[in-house]
Structures are given as structure tokens and as C-alpha cells.
PDB file of C-alpha atoms in Angstrom:
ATOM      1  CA  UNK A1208       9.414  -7.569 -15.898  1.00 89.00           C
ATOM      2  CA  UNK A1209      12.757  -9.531 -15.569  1.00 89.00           C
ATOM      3  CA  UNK A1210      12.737 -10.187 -12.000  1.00 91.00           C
ATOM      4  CA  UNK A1211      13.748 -13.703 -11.899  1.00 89.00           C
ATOM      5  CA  UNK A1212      17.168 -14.399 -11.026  1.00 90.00           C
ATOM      6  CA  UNK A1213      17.862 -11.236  -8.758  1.00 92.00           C
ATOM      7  CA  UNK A1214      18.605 -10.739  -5.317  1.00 95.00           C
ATOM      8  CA  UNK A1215      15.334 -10.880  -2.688  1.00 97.00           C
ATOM      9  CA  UNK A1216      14.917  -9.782   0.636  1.00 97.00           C
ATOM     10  CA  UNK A1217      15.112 -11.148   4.222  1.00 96.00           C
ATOM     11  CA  UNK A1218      12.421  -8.809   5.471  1.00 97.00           C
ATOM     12  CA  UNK A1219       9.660 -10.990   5.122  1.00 96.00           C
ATOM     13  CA  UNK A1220       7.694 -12.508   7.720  1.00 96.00           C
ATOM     14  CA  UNK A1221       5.389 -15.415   6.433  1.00 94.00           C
ATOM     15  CA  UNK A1222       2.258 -15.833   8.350  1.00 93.00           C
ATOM     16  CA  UNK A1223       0.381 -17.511   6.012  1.00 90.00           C
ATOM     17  CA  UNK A1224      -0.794 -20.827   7.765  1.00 79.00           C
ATOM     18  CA  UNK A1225      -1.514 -19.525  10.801  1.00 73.00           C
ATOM     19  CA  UNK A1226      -4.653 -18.419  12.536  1.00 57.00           C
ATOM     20  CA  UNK A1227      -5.874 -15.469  14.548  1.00 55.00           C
ATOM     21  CA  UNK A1228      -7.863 -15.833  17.585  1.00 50.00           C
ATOM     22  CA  UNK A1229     -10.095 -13.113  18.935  1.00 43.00           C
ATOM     23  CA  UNK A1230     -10.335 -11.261  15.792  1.00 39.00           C
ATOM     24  CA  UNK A1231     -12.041  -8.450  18.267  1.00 37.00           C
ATOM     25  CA  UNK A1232     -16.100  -8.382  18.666  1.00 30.00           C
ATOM     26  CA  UNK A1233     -15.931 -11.581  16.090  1.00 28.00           C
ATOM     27  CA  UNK A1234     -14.186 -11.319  12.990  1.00 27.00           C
ATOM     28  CA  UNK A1235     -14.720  -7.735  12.175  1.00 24.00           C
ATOM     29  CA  UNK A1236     -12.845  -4.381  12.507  1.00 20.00           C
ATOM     30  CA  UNK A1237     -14.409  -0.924  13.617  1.00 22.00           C
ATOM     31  CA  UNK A1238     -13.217   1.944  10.525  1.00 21.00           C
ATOM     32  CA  UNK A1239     -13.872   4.872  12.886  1.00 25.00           C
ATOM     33  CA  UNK A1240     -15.027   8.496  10.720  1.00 24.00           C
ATOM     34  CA  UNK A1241     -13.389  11.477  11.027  1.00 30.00           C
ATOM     35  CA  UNK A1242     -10.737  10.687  13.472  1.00 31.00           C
ATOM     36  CA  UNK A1243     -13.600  11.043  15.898  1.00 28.00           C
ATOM     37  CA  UNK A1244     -14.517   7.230  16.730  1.00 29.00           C
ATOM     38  CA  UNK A1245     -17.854   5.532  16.133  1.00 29.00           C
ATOM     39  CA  UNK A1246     -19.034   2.852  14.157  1.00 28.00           C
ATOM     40  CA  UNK A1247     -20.480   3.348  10.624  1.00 27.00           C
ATOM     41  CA  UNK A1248     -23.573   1.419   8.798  1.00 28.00           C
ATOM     42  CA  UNK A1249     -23.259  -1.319   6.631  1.00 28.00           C
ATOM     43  CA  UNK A1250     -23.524  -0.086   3.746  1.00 30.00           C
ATOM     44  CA  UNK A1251     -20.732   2.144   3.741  1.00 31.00           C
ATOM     45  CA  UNK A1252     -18.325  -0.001   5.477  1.00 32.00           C
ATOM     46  CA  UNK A1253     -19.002  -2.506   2.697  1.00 34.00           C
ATOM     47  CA  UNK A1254     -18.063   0.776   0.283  1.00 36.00           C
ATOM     48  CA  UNK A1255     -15.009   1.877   2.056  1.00 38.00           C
ATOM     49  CA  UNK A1256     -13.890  -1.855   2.589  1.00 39.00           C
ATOM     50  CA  UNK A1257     -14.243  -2.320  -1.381  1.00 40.00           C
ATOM     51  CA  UNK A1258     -11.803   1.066  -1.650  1.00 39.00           C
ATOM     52  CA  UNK A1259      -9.731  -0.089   0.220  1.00 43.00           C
ATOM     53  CA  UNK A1260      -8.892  -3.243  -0.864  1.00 40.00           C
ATOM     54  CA  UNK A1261      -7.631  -1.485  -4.399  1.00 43.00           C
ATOM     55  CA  UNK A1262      -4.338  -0.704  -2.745  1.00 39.00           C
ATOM     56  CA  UNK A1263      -2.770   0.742   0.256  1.00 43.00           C
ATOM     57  CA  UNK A1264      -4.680   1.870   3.918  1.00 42.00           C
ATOM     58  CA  UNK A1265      -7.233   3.869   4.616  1.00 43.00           C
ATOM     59  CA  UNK A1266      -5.166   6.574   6.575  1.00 41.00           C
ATOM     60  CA  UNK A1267      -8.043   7.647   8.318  1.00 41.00           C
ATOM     61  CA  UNK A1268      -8.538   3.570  10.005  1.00 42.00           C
ATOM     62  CA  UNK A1269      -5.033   2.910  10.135  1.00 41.00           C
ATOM     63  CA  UNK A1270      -2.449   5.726  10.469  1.00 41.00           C
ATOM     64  CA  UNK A1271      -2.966   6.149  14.351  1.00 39.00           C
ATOM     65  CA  UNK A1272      -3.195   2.874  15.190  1.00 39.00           C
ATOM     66  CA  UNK A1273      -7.137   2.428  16.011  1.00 41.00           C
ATOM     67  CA  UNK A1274      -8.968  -0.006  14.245  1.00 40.00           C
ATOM     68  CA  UNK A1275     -10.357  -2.076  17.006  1.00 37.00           C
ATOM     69  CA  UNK A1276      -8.654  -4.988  18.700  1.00 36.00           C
ATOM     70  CA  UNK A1277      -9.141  -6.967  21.584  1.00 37.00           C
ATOM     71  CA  UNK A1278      -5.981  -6.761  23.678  1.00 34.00           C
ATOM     72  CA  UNK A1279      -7.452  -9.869  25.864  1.00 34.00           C
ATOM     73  CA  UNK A1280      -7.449 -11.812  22.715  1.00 35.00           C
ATOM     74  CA  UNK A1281      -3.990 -13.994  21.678  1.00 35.00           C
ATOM     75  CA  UNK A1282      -2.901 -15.096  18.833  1.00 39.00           C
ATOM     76  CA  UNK A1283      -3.085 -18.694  18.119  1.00 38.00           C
ATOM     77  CA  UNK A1284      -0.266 -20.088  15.570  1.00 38.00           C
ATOM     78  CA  UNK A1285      -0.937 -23.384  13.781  1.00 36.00           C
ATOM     79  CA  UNK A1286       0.949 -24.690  10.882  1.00 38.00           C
ATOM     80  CA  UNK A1287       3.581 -21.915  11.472  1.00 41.00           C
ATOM     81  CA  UNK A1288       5.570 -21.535   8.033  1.00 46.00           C
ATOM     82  CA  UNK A1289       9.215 -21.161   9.104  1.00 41.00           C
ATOM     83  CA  UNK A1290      10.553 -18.106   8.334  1.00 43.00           C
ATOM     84  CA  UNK A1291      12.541 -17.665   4.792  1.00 41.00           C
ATOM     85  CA  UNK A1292      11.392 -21.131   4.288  1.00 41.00           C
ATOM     86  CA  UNK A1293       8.406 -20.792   1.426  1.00 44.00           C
ATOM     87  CA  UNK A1294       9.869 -21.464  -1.989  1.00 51.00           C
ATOM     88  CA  UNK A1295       6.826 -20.819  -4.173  1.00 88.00           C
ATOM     89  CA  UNK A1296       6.944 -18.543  -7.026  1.00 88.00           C
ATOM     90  CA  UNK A1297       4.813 -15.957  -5.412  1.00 89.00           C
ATOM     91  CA  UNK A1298       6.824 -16.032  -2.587  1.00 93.00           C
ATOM     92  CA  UNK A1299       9.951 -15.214  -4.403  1.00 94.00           C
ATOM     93  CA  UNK A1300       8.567 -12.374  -6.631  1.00 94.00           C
ATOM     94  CA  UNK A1301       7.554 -10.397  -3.665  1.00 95.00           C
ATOM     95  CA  UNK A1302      11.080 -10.804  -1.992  1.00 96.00           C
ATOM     96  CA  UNK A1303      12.523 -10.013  -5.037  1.00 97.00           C
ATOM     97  CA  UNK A1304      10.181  -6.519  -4.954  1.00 97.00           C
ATOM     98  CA  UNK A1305      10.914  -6.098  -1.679  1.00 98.00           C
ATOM     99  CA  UNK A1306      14.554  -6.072  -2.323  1.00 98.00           C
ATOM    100  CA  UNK A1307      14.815  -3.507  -5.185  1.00 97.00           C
ATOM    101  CA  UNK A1308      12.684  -1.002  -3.109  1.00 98.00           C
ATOM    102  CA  UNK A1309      15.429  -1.549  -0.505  1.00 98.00           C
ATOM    103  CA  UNK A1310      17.995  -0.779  -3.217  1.00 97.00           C
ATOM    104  CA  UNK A1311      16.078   2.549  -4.166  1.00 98.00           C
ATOM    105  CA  UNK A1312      15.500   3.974  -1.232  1.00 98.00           C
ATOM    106  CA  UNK A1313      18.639   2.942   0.347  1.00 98.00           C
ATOM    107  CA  UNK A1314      20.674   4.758  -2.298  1.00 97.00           C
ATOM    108  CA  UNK A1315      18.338   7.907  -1.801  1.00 98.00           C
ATOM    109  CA  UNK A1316      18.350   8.133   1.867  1.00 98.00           C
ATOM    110  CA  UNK A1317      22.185   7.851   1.642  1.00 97.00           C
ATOM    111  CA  UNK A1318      22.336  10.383  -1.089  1.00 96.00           C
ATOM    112  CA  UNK A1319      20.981  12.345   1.282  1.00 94.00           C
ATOM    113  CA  UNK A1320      23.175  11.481   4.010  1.00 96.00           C
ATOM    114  CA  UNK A1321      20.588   9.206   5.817  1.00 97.00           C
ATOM    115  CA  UNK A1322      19.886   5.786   6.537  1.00 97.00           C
ATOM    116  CA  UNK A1323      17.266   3.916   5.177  1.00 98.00           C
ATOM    117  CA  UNK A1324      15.599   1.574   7.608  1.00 98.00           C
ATOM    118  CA  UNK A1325      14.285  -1.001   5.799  1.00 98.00           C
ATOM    119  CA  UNK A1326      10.382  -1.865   6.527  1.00 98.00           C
ATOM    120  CA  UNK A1327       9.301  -5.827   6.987  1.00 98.00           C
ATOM    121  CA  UNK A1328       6.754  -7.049   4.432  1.00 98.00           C
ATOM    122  CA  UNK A1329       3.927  -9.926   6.210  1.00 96.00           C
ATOM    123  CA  UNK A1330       2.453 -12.647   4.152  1.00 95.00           C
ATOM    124  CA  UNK A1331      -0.602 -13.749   5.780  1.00 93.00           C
ATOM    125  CA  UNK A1332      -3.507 -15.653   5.000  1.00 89.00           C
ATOM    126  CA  UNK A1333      -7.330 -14.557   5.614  1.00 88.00           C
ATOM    127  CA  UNK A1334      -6.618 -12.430   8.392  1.00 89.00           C
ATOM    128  CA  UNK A1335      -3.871 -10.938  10.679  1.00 91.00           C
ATOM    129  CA  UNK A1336      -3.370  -8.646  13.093  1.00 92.00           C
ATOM    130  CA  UNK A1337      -1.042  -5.900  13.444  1.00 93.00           C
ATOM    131  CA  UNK A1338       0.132  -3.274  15.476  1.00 94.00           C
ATOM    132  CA  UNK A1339      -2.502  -1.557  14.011  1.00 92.00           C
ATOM    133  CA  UNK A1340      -5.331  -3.730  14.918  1.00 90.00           C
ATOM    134  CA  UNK A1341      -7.000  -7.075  13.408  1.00 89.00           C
ATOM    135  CA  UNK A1342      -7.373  -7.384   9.604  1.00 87.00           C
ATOM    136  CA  UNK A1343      -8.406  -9.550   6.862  1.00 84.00           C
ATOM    137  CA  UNK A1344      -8.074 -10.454   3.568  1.00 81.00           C
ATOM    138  CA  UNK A1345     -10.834  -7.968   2.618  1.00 78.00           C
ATOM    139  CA  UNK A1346      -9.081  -3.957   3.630  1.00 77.00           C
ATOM    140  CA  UNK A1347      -6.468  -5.610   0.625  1.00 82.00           C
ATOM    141  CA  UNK A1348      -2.919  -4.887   1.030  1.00 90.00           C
ATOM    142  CA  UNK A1349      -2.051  -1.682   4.057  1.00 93.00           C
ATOM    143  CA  UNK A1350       1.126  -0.537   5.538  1.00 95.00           C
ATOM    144  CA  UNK A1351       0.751  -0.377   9.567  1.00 95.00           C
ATOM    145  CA  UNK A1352       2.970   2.270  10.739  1.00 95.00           C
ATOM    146  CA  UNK A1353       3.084   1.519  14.231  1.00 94.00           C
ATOM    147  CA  UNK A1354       4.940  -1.548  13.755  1.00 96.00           C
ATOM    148  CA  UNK A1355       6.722  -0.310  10.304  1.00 97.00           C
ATOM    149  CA  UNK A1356       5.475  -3.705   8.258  1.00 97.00           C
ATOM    150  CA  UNK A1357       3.062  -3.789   5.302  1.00 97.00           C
ATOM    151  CA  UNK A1358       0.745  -6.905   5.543  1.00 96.00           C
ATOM    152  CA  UNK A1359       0.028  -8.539   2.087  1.00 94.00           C
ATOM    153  CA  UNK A1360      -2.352 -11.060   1.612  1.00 90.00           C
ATOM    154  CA  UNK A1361      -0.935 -12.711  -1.657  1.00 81.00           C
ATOM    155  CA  UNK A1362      -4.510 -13.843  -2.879  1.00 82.00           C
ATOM    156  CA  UNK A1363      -4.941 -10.177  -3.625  1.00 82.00           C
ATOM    157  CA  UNK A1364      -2.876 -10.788  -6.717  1.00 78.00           C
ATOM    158  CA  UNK A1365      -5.705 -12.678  -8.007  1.00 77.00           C
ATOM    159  CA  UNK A1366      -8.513 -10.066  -7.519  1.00 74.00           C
ATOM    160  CA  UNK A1367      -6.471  -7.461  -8.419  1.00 69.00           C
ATOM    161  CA  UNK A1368      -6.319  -9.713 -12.188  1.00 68.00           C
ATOM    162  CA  UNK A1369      -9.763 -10.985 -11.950  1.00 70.00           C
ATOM    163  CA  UNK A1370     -11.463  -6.820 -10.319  1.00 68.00           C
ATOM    164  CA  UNK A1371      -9.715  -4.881 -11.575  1.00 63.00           C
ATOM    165  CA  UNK A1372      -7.751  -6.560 -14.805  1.00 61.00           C
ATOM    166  CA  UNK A1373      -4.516  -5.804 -13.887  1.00 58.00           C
ATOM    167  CA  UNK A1374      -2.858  -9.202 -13.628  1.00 59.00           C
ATOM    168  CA  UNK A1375       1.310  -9.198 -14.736  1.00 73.00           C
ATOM    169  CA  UNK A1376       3.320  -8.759 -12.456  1.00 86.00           C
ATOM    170  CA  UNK A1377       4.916  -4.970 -13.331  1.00 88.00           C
ATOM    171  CA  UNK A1378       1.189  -3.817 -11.576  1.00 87.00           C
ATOM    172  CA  UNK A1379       1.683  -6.303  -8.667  1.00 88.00           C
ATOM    173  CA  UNK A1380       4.845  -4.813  -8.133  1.00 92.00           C
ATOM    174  CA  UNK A1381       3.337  -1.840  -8.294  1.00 91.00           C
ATOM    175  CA  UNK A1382       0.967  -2.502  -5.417  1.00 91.00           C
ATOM    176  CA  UNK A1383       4.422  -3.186  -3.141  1.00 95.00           C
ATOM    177  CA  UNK A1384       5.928   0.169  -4.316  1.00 96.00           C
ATOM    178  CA  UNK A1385       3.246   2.116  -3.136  1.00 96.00           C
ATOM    179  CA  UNK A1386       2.893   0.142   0.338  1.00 96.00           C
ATOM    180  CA  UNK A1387       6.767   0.594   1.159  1.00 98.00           C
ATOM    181  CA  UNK A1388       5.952   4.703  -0.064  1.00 97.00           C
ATOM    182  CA  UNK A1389       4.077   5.015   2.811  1.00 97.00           C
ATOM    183  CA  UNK A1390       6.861   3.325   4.470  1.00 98.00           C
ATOM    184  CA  UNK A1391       9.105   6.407   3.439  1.00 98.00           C
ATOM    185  CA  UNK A1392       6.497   8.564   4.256  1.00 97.00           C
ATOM    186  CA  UNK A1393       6.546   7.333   8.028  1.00 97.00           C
ATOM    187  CA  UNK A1394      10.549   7.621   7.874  1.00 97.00           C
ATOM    188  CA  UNK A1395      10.329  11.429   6.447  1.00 97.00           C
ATOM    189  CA  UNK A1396       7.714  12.208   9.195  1.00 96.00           C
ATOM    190  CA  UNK A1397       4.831  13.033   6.873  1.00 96.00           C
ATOM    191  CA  UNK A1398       2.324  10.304   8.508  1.00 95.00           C
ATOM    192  CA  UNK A1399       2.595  11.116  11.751  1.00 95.00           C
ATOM    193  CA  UNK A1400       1.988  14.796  10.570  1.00 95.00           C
ATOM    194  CA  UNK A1401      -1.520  13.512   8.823  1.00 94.00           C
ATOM    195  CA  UNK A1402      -2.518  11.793  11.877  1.00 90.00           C
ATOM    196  CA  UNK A1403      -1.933  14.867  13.666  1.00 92.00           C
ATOM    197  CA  UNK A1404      -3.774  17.409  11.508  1.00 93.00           C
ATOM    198  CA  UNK A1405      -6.493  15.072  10.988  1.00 90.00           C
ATOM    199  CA  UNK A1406      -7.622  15.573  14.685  1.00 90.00           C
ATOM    200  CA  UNK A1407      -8.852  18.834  14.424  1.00 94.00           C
ATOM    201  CA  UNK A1408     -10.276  18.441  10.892  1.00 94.00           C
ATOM    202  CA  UNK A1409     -13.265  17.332   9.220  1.00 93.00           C
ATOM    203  CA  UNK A1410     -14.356  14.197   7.724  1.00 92.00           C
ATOM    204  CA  UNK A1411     -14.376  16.057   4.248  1.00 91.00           C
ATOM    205  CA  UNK A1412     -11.164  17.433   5.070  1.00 93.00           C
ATOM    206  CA  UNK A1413      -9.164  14.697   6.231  1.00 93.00           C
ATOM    207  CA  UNK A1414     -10.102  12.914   2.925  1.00 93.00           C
ATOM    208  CA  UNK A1415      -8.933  15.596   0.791  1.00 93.00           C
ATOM    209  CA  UNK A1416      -5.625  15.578   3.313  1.00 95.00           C
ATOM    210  CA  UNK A1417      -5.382  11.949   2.713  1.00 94.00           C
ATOM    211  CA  UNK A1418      -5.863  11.995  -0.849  1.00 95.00           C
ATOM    212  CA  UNK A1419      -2.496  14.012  -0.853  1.00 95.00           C
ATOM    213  CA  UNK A1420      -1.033  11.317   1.323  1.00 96.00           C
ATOM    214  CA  UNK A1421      -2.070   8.369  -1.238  1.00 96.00           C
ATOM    215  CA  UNK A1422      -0.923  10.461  -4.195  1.00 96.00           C
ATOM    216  CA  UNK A1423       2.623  11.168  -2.969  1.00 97.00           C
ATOM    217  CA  UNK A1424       2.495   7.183  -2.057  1.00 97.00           C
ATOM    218  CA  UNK A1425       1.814   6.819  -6.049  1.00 96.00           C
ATOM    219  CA  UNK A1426       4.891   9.232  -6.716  1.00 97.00           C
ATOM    220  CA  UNK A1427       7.040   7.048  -4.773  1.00 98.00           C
ATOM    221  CA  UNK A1428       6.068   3.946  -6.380  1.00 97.00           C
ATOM    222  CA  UNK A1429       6.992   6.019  -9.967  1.00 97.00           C
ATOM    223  CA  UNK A1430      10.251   6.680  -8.653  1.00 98.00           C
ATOM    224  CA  UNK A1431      11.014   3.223  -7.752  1.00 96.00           C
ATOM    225  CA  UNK A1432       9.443   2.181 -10.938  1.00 95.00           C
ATOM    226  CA  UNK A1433      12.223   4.685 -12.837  1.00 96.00           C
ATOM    227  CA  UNK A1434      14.993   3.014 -11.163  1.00 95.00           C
ATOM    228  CA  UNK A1435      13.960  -0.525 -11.698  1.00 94.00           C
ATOM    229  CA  UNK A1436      13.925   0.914 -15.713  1.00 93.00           C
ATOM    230  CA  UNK A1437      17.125   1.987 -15.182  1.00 93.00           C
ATOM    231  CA  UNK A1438      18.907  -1.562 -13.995  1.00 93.00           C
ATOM    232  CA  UNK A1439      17.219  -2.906 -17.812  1.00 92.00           C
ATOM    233  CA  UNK A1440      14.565  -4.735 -15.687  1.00 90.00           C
ATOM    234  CA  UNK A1441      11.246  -3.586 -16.867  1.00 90.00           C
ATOM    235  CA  UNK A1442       9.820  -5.167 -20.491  1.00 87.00           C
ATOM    236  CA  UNK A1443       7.765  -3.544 -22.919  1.00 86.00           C
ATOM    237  CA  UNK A1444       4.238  -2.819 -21.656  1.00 85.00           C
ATOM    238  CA  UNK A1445       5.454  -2.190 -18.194  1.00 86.00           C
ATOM    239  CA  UNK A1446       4.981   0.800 -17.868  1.00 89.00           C
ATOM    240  CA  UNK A1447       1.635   0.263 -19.081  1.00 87.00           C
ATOM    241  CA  UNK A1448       0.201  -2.323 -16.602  1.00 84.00           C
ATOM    242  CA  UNK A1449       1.306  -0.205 -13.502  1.00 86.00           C
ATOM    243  CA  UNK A1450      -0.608   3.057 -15.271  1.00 88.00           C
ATOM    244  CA  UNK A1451      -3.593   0.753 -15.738  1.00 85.00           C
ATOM    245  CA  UNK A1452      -3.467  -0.816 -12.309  1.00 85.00           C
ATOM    246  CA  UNK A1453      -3.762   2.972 -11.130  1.00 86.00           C
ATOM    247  CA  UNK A1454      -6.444   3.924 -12.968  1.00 88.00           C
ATOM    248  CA  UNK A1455      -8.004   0.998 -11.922  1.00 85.00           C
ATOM    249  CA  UNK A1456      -8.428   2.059  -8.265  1.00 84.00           C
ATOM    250  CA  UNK A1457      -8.890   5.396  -8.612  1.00 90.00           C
ATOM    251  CA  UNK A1458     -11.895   6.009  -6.171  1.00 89.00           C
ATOM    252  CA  UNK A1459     -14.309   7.502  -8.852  1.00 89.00           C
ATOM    253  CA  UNK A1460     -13.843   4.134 -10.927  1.00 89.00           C
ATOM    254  CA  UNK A1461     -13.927   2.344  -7.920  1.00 87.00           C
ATOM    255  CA  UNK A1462     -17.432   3.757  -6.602  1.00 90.00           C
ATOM    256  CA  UNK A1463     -18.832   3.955 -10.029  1.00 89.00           C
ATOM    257  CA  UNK A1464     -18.526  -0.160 -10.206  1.00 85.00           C
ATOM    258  CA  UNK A1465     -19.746  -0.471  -6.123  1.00 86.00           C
ATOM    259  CA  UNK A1466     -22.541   2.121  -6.023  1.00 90.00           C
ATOM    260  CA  UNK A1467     -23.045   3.321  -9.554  1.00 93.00           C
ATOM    261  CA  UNK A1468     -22.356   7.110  -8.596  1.00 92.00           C
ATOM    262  CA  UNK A1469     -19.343   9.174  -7.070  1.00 92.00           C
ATOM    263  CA  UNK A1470     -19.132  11.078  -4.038  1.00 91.00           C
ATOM    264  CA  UNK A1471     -16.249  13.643  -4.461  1.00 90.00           C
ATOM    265  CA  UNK A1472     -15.990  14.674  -0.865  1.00 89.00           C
ATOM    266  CA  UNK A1473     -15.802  10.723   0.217  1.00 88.00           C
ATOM    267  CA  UNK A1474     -12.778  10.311  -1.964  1.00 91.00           C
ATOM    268  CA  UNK A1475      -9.454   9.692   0.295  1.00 90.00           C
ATOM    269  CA  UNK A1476      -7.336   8.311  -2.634  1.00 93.00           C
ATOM    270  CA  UNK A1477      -7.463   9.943  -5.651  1.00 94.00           C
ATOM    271  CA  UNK A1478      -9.039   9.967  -8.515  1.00 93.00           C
ATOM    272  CA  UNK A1479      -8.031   7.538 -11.605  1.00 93.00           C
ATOM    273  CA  UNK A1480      -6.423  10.365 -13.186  1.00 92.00           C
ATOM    274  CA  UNK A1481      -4.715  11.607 -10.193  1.00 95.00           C
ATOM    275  CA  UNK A1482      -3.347   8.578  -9.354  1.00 95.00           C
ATOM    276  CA  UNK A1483      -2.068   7.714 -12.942  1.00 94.00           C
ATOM    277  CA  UNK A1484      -0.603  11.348 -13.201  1.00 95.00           C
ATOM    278  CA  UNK A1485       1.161  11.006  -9.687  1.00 96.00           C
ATOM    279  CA  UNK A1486       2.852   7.322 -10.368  1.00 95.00           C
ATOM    280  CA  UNK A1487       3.788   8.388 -14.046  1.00 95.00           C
ATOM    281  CA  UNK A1488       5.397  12.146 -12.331  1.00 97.00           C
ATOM    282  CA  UNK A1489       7.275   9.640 -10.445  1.00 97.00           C
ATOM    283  CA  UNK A1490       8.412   7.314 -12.877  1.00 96.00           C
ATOM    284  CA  UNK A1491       9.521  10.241 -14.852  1.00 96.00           C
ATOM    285  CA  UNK A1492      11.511  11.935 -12.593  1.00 95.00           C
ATOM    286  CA  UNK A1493      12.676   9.446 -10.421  1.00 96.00           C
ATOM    287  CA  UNK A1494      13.511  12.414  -7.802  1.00 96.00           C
ATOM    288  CA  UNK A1495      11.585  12.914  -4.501  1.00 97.00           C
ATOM    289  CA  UNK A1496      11.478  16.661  -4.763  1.00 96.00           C
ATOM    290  CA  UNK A1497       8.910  16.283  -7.573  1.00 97.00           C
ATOM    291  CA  UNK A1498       6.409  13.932  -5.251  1.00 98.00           C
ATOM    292  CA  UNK A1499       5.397  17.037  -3.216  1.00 97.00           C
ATOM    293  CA  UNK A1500       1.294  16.700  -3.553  1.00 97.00           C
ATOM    294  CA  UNK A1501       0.918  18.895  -0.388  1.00 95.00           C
ATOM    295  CA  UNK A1502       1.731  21.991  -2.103  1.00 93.00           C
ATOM    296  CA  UNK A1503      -0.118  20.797  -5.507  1.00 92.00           C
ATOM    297  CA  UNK A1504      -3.197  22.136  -6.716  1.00 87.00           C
ATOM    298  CA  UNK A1505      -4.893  18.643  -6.046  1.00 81.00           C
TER     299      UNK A1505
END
């Protein structure tokens, strides 16, 4: 992917080198089930922690707002990296990400006589909290949509090579694309919709909701993947990395290589197939219209 060179965004709020106090009831986060509060064992919190670190939230921890926090708690800043001030080459690939999804949904928002407001992208480190509660490392890169920001731990890059074997940078970029997708998604109104209709539903049915959510999230990323092929940007095997980084975290592969076995009705993200299917749609079309997983056969 020939990202070097071009223009990279502003948005970006660097938190790495900074720590955060009263991580809530120390160091964890509560993953309520259901929508209906309540803690969960072990067991499958190390299961559901392990999904979803392989891209994106959990809607049903993050999409209202309630994983736990401690609103006594502050947060204590020490070797604060100025912002706009990290150089590194990490650094500069996800600005440069950042930027192009600005450019694509910009131009589609104002094709459609809108205005695209433009979500801001958090480095951290370890842990950080959001609007959305206290997080670490560990629930892997999530979009809060209280505060409009997706939180990226950069060290994720790593595991995502080294888990799941996806390691150029066309499927890191991919893992931005489908963060700033739920980004549109809170802009077009279809998150707060979720969080709604997820009330009144049950556990199994909120996950097959959600799995619709993460899908169309997928889509998105395949439409901003069509434009950045049609600027001359992507290489040969592209394509290819972002379709295997997919697959990858599809939550049947992912609970086949955590618990040895898959349980269908747990899924909230897709399966590898699904997911694959949904980004290449995308990247095929390149138009929104086709990203509609709600009324898909899913």
C-alpha cells in the first residue's frame, strides 16, 4: 500500500504515555449480557474479551455507553505526548488512514448533500478510558460512540501479525476502516437504533442484530478500500491481506482457536465468510446502498 508521502490527519489524540487512575473496581471492566446488566464468569469474559480484540466493539458492552467506570476516579496524566507531536512511523501510517477515510466519506456525505463530521482517532497505551467507560489494551481496537473517537492501542498491530497472521499494513488499515464505519453508522443513526432495539430483545437476538451491525461496518471498510484503489494507492496483494485479516476474526475461527468449538447463537460479528463477503461487497461496489445487511438474508 503506497501510503507514504500523502496527506494525514489532525484528528488524532495521542495518549500513549499516560496513565489511568481508578480503572473502576481495579483494572477491570464489567461486559454486561443482554442489555440487561450483570456480571458474567470468567470464563466467558476471557472468550468474549479474545473476540473482541479481533476488531471493532462489542456493541452489546459499548454502544450505550455502560461498561463500568468509576466516576469518583480521575485521570492521572504523566509523560503527556503533545499533541501532533509523535513522529514515529506508526504514528504517521495511522494519520495517513485516518485522512483518506476523511476523504471518502467526506465526498459521500457531500454527494449526498451532507456533511461529514469527521470522528477523532486515540492512541493510547495499556489502557484508557472513554466516554464509554475504562478500557485496555485487551477489548483491541473499539469505536466509543458517545464521545465519537475510536481508541487504538497501536500494539494491536503486532498481535494482529503475530494471532492472527495478518501483518502489512493494507489489513491494518483495514482494522481503521471498519472502526471509522461504525463512525458512519453513528452519523446515519443506525447505532443508536441497535442500542434501542436491543432493550427489549434477547441475548440471542441482540447478537444476531449486532452481527448485522459488524457486517455493514465490514461493507464500509470495502468501500473505503475501493476508493483508496481508485487514487492508484493499493499494491498487488492488497486486496488480499484485508480479505485474510477478515477471515481471520470471523467469530467461528475465532472460538474454534479459544475454545475448540463454536457457539452459533454467541456469535455478534460474523462469521469468517460473512465478514470476507461483506468487506469484498464493499470493495466492489464502493456505493453505500449495497452495505444494507439489515434487510440481508444474514
Amino acid at each position: 500500500m503506497q501510503w507514504r508521502g500523502r496527506r494525514q490527519s489532525d484528528n488524532i489524540e495521542d495518549r500513549r504515555g499516560m496513565s489511568t487512575g481508578g480503572m473502576g473496581g481495579g483494572g477491570g471492566f464489567r461486559l454486561p449480557t443482554g442489555g440487561r446488566g450483570g456480571g458474567i464468569g470468567i470464563g466467558g469474559l476471557v472468550v468474549i474479551l479474545l473476540i473482541s480484540w479481533a476488531l471493532g466493539i462489542n456493541p452489546l458492552a459499548l454502544l450505550s455507553g455502560d461498561m463500568s467506570t468509576d466516576s469518583g476516579s480521575q485521570q492521572q496524566q504523566t509523560g503527556t505526548r503533545p499533541q501532533g507531536q509523535s513522529s514515529d512511523e506508526t504514528t504517521a501510517f495511522v494519520r495517513t488512514i485516518l485522512a483518506e477515510t476523511e476523504d471518502t466519506w467526506g465526498k459521500i456525505f457531500q454527494a449526498s448533500g451532507e456533511t461529514y463530521q469527521k470522528p477523532t482517532l486515540v492512541l493510547f497505551s495499556g489502557q484508557v478510558r472513554s466516554a464509554c467507560g475504562n478500557a485496555t489494551s485487551a477489548s483491541g481496537p473499539f469505536y466509543c460512540p458517545v464521545d465519537r473517537k475510536v481508541y487504538l492501542d497501536t500494539d494491536f498491530f503486532r498481535e494482529l501479525s503475530q494471532r492472527f497472521g495478518a501483518s502489512r499494513d493494507f489489513a491494518q488499515a483495514y482494522v481503521i476502516a471498519h472502526e471509522v464505519g461504525h463512525h458512519v453508522q453513528n452519523l446515519t443513526g443506525v447505532l443508536p437504533e441497535f442500542n434501542q432495539r436491543r432493550q427489549s430483545m434477547s441475548e440471542s437476538q441482540a447478537n444476531a442484530l449486532s452481527v448485522k451491525v459488524e457486517l455493514q461496518a465490514d461493507c464500509y471498510a470495502g468501500i473505503w478500500g475501493k476508493s483508496t484503489q481508485q487514487k492508484g494507492i493499493l499494491e498487488a496483494g492488497d486486496l488480499e491481506e484485508a480479505l485474510n485479516a477478515a477471515h481471520q476474526i470471523g467469530d467461528d475461527t475465532l472460538q474454534k482457536k479459544t475454545q475448540g468449538y463454536v457457539v452459533p447463537d454467541s456469535f455478534n460479528h460474523g462469521t469468517s465468510a460473512q465478514r470476507v463477503e461483506w468487506f469484498r461487497r464493499g470493495f466492489e461496489s464502493g456505493r453505500v446502498e449495497d452495505c444494507d445487511t439489515f434487510s440481508a438474508d444474514i
